Structure formats: C-alpha cells, structure tokens
Tab-separated table of C-alpha atoms in Angstrom:
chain	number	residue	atom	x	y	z
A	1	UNK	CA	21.019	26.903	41.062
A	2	UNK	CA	20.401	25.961	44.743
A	3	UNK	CA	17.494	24.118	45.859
A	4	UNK	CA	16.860	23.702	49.585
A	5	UNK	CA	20.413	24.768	50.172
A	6	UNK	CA	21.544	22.030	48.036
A	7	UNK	CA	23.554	22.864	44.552
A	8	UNK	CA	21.774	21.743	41.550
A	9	UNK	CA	23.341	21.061	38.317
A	10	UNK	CA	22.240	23.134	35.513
A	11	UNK	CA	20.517	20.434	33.751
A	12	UNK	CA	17.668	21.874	31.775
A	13	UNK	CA	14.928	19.239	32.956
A	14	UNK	CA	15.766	19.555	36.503
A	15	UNK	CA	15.851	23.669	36.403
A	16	UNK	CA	12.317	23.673	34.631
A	17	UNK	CA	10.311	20.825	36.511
A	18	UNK	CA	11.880	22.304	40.080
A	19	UNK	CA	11.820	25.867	39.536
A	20	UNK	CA	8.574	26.096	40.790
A	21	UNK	CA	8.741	24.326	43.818
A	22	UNK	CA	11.896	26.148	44.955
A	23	UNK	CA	9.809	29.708	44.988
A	24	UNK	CA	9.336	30.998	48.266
A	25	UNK	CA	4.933	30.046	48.092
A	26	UNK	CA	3.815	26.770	50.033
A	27	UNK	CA	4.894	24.555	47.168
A	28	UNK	CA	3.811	27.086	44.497
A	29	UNK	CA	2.002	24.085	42.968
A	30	UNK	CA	-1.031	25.682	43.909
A	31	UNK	CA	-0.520	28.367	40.981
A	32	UNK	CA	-1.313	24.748	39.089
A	33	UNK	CA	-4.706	24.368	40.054
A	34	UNK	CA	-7.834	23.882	37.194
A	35	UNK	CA	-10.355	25.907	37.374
A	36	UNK	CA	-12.653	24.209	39.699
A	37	UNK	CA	-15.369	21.955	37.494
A	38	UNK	CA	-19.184	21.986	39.136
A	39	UNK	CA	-21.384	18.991	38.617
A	40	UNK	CA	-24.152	17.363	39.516
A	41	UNK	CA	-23.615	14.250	41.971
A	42	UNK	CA	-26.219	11.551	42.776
A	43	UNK	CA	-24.129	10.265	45.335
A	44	UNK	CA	-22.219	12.374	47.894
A	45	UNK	CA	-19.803	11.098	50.123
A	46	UNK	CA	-20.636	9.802	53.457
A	47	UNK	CA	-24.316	8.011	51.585
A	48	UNK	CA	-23.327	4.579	53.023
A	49	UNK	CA	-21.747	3.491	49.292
A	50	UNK	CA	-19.261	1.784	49.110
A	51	UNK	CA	-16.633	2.670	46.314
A	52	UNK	CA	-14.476	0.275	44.107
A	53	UNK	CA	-10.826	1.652	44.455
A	54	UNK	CA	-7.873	-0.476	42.293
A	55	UNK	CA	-4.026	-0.712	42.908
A	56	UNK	CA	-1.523	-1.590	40.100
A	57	UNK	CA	1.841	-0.960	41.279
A	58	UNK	CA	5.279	-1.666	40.406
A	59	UNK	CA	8.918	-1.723	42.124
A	60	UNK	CA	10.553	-1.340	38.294
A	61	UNK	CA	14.173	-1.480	40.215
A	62	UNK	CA	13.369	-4.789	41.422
A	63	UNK	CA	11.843	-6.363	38.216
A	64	UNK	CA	13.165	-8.019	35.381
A	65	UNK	CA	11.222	-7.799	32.007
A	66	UNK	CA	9.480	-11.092	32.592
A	67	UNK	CA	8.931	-10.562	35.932
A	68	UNK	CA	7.127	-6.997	35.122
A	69	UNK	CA	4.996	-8.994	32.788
A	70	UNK	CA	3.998	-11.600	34.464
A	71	UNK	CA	3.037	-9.613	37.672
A	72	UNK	CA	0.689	-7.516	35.948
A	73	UNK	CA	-1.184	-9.895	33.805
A	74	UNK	CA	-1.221	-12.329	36.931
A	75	UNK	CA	-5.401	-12.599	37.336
A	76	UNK	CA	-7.460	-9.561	39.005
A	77	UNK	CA	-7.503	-9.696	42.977
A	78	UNK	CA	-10.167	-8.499	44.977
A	79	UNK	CA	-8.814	-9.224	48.767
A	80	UNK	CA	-10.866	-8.729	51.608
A	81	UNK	CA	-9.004	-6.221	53.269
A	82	UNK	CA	-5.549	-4.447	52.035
A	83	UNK	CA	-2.119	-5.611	53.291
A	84	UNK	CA	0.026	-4.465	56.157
A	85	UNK	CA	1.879	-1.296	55.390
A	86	UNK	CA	5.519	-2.399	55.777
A	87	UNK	CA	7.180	-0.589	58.152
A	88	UNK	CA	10.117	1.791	56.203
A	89	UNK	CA	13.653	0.772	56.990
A	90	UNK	CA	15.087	4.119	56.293
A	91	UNK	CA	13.256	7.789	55.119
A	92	UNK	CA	13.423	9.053	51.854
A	93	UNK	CA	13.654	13.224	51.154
A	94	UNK	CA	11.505	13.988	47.916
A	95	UNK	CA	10.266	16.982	46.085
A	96	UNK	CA	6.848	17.085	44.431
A	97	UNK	CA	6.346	17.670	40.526
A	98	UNK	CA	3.661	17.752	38.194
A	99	UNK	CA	2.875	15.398	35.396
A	100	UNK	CA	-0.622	15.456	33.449
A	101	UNK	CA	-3.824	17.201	35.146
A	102	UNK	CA	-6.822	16.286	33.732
A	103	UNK	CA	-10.556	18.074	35.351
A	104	UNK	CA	-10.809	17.894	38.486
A	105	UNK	CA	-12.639	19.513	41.034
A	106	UNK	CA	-9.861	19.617	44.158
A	107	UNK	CA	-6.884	22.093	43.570
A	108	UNK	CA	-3.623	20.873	42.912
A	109	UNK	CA	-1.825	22.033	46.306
A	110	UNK	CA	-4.798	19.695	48.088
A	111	UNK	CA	-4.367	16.759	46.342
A	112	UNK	CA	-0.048	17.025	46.526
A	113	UNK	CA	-1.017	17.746	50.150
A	114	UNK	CA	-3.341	14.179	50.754
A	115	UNK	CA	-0.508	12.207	48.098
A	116	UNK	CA	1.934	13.689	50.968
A	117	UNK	CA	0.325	12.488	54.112
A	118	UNK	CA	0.244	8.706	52.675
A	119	UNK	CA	3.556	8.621	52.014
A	120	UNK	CA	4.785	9.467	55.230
A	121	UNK	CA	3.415	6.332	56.425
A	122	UNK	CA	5.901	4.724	54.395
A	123	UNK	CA	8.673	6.737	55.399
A	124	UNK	CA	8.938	9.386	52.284
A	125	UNK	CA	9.228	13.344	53.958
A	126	UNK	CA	8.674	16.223	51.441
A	127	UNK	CA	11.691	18.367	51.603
A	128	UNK	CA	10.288	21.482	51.183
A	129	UNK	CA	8.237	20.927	54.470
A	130	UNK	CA	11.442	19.558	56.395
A	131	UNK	CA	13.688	22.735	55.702
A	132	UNK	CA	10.209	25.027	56.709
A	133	UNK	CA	10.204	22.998	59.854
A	134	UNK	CA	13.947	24.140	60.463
A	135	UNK	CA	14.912	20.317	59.387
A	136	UNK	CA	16.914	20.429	56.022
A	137	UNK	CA	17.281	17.541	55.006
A	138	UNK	CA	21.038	16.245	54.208
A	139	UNK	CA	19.655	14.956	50.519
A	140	UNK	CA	16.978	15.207	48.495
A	141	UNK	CA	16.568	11.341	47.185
A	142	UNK	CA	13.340	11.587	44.756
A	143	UNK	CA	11.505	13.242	42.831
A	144	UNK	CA	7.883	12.052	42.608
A	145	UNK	CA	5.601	13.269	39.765
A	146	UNK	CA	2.096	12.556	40.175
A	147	UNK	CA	-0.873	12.772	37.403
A	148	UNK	CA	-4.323	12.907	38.615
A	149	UNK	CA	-7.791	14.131	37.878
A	150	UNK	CA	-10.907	12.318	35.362
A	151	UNK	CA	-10.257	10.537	32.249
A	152	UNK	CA	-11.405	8.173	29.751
A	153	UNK	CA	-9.659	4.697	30.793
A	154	UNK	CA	-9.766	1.123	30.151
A	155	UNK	CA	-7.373	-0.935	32.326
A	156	UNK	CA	-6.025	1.214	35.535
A	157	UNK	CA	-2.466	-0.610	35.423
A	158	UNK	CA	0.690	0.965	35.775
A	159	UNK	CA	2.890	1.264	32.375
A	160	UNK	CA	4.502	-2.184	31.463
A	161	UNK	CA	7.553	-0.496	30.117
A	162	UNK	CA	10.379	1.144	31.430
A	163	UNK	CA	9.501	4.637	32.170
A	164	UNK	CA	12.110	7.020	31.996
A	165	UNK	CA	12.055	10.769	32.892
A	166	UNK	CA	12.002	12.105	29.517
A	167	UNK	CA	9.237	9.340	28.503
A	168	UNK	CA	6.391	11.071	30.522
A	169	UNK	CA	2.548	10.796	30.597
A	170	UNK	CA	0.166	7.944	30.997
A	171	UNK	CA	1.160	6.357	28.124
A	172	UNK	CA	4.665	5.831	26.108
A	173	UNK	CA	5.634	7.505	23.816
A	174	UNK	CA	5.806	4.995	21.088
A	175	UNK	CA	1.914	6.076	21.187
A	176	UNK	CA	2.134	9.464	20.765
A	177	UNK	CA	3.923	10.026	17.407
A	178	UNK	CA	0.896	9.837	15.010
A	179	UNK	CA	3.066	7.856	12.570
A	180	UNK	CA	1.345	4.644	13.174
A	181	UNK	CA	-2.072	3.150	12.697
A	182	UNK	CA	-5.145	4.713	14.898
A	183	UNK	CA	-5.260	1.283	15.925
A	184	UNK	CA	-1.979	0.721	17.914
A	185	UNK	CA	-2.265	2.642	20.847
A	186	UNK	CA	-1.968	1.561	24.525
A	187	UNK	CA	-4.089	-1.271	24.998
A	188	UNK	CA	-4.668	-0.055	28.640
A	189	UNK	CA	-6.167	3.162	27.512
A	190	UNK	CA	-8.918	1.278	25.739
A	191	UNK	CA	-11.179	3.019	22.982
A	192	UNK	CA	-13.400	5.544	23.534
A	193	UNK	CA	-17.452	5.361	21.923
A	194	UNK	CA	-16.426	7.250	18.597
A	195	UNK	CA	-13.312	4.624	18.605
A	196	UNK	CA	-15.882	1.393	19.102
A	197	UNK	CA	-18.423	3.136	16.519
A	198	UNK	CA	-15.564	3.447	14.140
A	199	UNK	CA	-14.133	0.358	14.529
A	200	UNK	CA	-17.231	-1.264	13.784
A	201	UNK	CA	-17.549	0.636	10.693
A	202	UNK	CA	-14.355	0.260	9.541
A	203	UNK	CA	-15.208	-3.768	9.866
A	204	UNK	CA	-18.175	-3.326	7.829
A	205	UNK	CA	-16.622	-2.001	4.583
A	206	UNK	CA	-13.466	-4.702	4.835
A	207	UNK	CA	-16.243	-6.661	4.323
A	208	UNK	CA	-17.465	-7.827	7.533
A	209	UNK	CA	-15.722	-9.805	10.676
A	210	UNK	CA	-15.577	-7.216	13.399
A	211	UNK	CA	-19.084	-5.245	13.348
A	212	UNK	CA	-21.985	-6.220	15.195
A	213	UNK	CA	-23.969	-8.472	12.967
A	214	UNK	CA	-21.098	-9.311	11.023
A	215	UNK	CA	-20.554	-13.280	9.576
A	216	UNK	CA	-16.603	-13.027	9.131
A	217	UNK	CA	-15.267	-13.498	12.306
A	218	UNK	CA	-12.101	-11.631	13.966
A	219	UNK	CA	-9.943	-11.974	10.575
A	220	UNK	CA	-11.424	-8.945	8.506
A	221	UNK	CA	-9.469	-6.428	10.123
A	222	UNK	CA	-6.143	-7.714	12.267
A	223	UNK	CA	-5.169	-4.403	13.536
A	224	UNK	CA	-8.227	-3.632	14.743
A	225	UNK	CA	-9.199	-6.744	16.198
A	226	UNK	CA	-5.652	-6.842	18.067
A	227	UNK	CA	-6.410	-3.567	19.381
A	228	UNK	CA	-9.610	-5.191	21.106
A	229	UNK	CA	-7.919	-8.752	21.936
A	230	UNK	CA	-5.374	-6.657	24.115
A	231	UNK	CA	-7.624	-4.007	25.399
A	232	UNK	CA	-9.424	-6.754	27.252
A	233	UNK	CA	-6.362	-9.052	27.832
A	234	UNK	CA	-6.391	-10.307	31.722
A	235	UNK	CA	-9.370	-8.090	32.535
A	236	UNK	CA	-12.368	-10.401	34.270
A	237	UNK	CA	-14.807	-10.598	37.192
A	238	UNK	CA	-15.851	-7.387	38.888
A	239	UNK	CA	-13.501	-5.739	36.960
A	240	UNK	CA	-14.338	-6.079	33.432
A	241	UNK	CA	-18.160	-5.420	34.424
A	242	UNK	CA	-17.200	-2.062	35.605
A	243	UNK	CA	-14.959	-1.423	32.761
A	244	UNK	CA	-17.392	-2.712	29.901
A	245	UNK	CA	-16.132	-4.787	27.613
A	246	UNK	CA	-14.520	-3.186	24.461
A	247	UNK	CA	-15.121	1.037	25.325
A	248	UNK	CA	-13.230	3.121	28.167
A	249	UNK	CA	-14.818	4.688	30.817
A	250	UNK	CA	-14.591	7.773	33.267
A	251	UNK	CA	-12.098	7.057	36.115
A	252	UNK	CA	-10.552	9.404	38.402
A	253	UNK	CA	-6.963	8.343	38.998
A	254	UNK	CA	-3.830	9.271	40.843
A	255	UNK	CA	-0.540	7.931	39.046
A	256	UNK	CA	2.585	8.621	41.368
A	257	UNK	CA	5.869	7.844	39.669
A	258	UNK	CA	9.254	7.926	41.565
A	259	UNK	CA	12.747	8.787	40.164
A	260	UNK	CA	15.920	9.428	42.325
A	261	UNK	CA	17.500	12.966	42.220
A	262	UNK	CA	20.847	11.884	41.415
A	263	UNK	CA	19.600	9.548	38.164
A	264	UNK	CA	17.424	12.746	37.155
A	265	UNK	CA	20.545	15.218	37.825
A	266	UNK	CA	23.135	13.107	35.608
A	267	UNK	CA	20.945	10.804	33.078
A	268	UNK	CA	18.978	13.736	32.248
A	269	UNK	CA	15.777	12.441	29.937
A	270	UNK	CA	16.593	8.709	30.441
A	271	UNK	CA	16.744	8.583	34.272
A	272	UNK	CA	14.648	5.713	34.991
A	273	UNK	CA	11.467	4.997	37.171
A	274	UNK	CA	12.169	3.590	40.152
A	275	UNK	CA	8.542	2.452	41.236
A	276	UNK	CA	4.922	3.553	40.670
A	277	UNK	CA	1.521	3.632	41.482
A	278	UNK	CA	-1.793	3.983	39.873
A	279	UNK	CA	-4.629	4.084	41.513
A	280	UNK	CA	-8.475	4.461	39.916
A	281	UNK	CA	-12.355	4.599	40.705
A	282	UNK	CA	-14.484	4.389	37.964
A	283	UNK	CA	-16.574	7.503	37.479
A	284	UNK	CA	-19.954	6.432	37.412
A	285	UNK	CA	-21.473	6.636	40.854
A	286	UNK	CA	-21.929	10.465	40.662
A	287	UNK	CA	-18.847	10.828	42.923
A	288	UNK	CA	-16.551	14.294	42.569
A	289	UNK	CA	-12.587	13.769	43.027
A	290	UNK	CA	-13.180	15.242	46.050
A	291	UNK	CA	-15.273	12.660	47.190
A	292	UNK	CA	-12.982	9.898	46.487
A	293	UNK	CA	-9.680	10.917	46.632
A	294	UNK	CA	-8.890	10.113	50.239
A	295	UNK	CA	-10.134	6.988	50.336
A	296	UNK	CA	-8.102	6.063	46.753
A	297	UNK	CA	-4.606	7.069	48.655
A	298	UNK	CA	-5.245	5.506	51.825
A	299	UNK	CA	-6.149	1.854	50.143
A	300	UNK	CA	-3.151	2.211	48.274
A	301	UNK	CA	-0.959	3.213	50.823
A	302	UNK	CA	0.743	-0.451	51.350
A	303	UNK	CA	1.482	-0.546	47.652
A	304	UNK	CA	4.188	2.635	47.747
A	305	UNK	CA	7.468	1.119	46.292
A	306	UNK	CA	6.026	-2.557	46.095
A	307	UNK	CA	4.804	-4.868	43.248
A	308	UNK	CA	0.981	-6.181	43.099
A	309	UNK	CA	0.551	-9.754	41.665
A	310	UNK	CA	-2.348	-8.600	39.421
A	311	UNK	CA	-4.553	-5.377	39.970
A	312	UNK	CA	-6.177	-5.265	43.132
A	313	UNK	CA	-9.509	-4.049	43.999
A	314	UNK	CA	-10.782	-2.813	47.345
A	315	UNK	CA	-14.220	-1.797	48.045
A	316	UNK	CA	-13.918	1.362	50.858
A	317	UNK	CA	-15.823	3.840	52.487
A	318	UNK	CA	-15.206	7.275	50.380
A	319	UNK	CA	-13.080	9.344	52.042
A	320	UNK	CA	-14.030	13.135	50.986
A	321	UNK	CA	-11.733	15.748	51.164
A	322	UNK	CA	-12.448	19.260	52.340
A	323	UNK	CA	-10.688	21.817	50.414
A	324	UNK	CA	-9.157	24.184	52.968
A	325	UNK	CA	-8.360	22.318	56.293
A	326	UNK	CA	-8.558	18.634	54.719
A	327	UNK	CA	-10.719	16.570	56.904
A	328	UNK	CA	-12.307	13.011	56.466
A	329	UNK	CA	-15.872	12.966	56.586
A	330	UNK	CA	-17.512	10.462	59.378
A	331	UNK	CA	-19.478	7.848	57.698
C-alpha cells in the first residue's frame, strides 16, 4: 500500500484507519459527518458570554507513572490568561484519523479542518495538504486521532493510563468488558441521573448509608460509595459547581491523541500515546458545537504536546465557526 508516495506496511490497523484518508476526496473524512442535530439555543455566539473552556493535557513520553499522577490530581487552575505557545523546534508531518463521534452539529471535515489550523501554530503540517500543495513531505511522523462532539461527562481530564493504539476511546478498556461491577467504571466519566437514582436505591435496600436520608454513613455499600469518592476526587472551586457534585453533565469536547507512524506501523495495537489533549465546555449555556468549538482549540493551543499541573480553566469569548468558509465571528 502507498500512502502519500510513502510504502506502508500491510499492517491491518494502519490499512483500515488510513484507507480513507489516502482516497483522492479532501480528506474523505467528510463522508464521516453526523447528520446535522437542530436545537434550540438561548445563547448564540457573539451575546457578550463568556464561556468556561478546560485543558487537561499530557506529554505521556515524558512522564513516569507518578509523575502522570501527580500532575493531574495537582489542584484545579483557573489562570488569568493562557500560556505562551512555545515556539516548535522542528515540524511534525501527521495524518488525521477518527476516533469516537458523538452529536454534533459541525461536520467532521470542519472540525479536522479548525483541530488543523491550531496545530500549525505548534509546528504539526497535515500531510495530505503538504503533498496537494506540491510539498510531500519526506515522512509522515503521527498519526493524530481526535474524538469530539456532546456527551455526558464528569471530569474533562485526559486518560491516566497508558493509552495505546489498540486501547481506543474515552475510556480504557478495562471499563468496557461488562465482566465487572456497574460500579467500577471510569471515575472521570462520572454517573449519569438513572446511575445517581440507582445508586441511591441500591443504598436503601443494603440497608441504608448511601441514600439521601439515610443514617448509615458511606459503609453500606463500598463499591458504590468508591465509585462516588473517586468521581469527585480533586474536583473543587468553579469546577465542581459546574460539574455538580455526584451526576455527569453535557460537555462538548475535543480529545486529540498523538501516536508516531513508525510505533503504529511495527507495534501494531500496542503502539503507545505519545501526548494528548482534552479539551471541554460544559453544555448548559444553550451553546451549539459550532458555537464553541473555535474558541475550545484556540485556548488550548499552548497545551499541544505539553503537561498541565492540574486542569485548567479559561473563561473566553466563543469563537463560532461557520460551516463552509470557517470564519470567527466579531464579538
């Protein structure tokens, strides 16, 4: 298989997560796009309101175990302005692929399009758009798979584990198997109403401890009462009031992950991540994706392939994206 005039091995996971983007469309990620999802919004962008973006990121080559730990359960930040972008030593080649859509209302060639313009700034090039612009590139050193769109969500950090390219999604995988309690999920994902409701419930008929009302304290029901003690582990301030206690909320959130080509190409499934990002609004201000999804990538920008000490939390301008020509909306 050749890719941008490069030869690619014939590695299974490589052939199927590329073969689209080496079609001769812009991209062909467009062909990806959700049906577009109309709502009602209270507030449009360019009102004057200010919107609460957060940052989690993580250099995972640069990290021990502890280290990862500790510098995302360091406390939540909410600086006054965002960093200076460092300046990019070298550029970086990278092809685009997808990882989990969820609804949305911008299509998924626009948002790979805004996602691309950020990380130019920090010296990363798509490769696709180099060899249309008569510049093919001598490698290709990345591939970056991005998840994006509305979701349920509790704590908008990036995964404390070590990601690998066959250990996809949001969450690990150790969560997915349905062989273990409903209880030990992903503390960052949080529970949703149902889970609360049922939770409470469930304390009830132990015999009390966990449900409102109840006279037993936290012991009644360990699991469950884990669950809770993590969901809300490190979360305070401004934070934790937007987030609500115990239950998830809506967010809209862009998760860009980063593996090299070469660690894809031989390790296969356990290639490792290199660095990510995961950036989130919550969902309650009547805000579309649209709306918000400038302003998300350009307060994150200084946080491609760096670590934050804690989750950081800007308040910005929205930055609303016009599907078509993309364009930021004066304020």
């Amino acid at each position: 298989m050749t890719l941008l005039g490069h030869k690619v091995s014939k590695n299974p996971w490589i052939k199927l997560s590329l073969g689209v983007i080496a079609a001769p469309a812009r991209l062909t990620l467009a062909a990806l796009a959700l049906p577009w999802i109309t709502g009602c919004a209270s507030k449009k962008a360019g009102s004057g309101e200010l919107v609460p973006v957060s940052v989690s990121a993580a250099n995972y080559s640069q990290l021990s175990d502890e280290q990862l730990y500790s510098e995302l359960n360091a406390p939540v930040a909410a600086p006054s302005e965002a960093p200076a972008a460092r300046q990019p030593a070298v550029t970086h080649h990278y092809l685009l692929v997808p990882g989990e859509v969820y609804p949305n209302d911008v299509p998924a060639d626009t948002v790979y399009r805004e996602v691309e313009a950020v990380l130019e700034k920090r010296g990363y090039f798509n490769a696709e758009f180099e060899k249309r612009a008569g510049r093919v590139p001598g490698t290709i050193d990345y591939l970056l798979r991005i998840h994006y769109g509305r979701r349920l969500w509790l704590n908008p950090t990036v995964r404390p584990d070590r990601i690998t390219w066959g250990n996809d999604g949001l969450v690990a995988d150790r969560y997915k198997t349905g062989l273990i309690s409903e209880w030990s999920r992903d503390p960052r994902e949080g529970l949703s109403g149902d889970d609360v409701m049922g939770a409470n419930r469930l304390a009830a008929a132990l015999g009390g401890g966990f449900g409102m009302g109840s006279k037993g304290g936290r012991g009644a029901n360990p699991p469950v009462s884990l669950a809770y003690e993590q969901a809300n582990m490190g979360i305070t301030g401004p934070l934790k009031e937007k987030m609500g206690a115990i239950a998830s909320s809506d967010y809209f959130l862009v998760v860009v992950e980063a593996f090299r080509f070469d660690d894809v190409d031989a390790m296969d499934k356990k290639a490792p991540c290199v660095w990510a990002v995961f950036i989130a609004v919550p969902a309650d201000g009547g805000q579309r994706f649209s709306d918000v999804l400038r302003a998300m990538l350009q307060a994150a920008t200084p946080y491609f392939e760096e670590t934050t000490h804690g989750l950081q939390i800007y308040e910005v301008p929205p930055g609303r994206v016009i599907i078509g020509n993309p364009k930021e909306v004066p304020q």
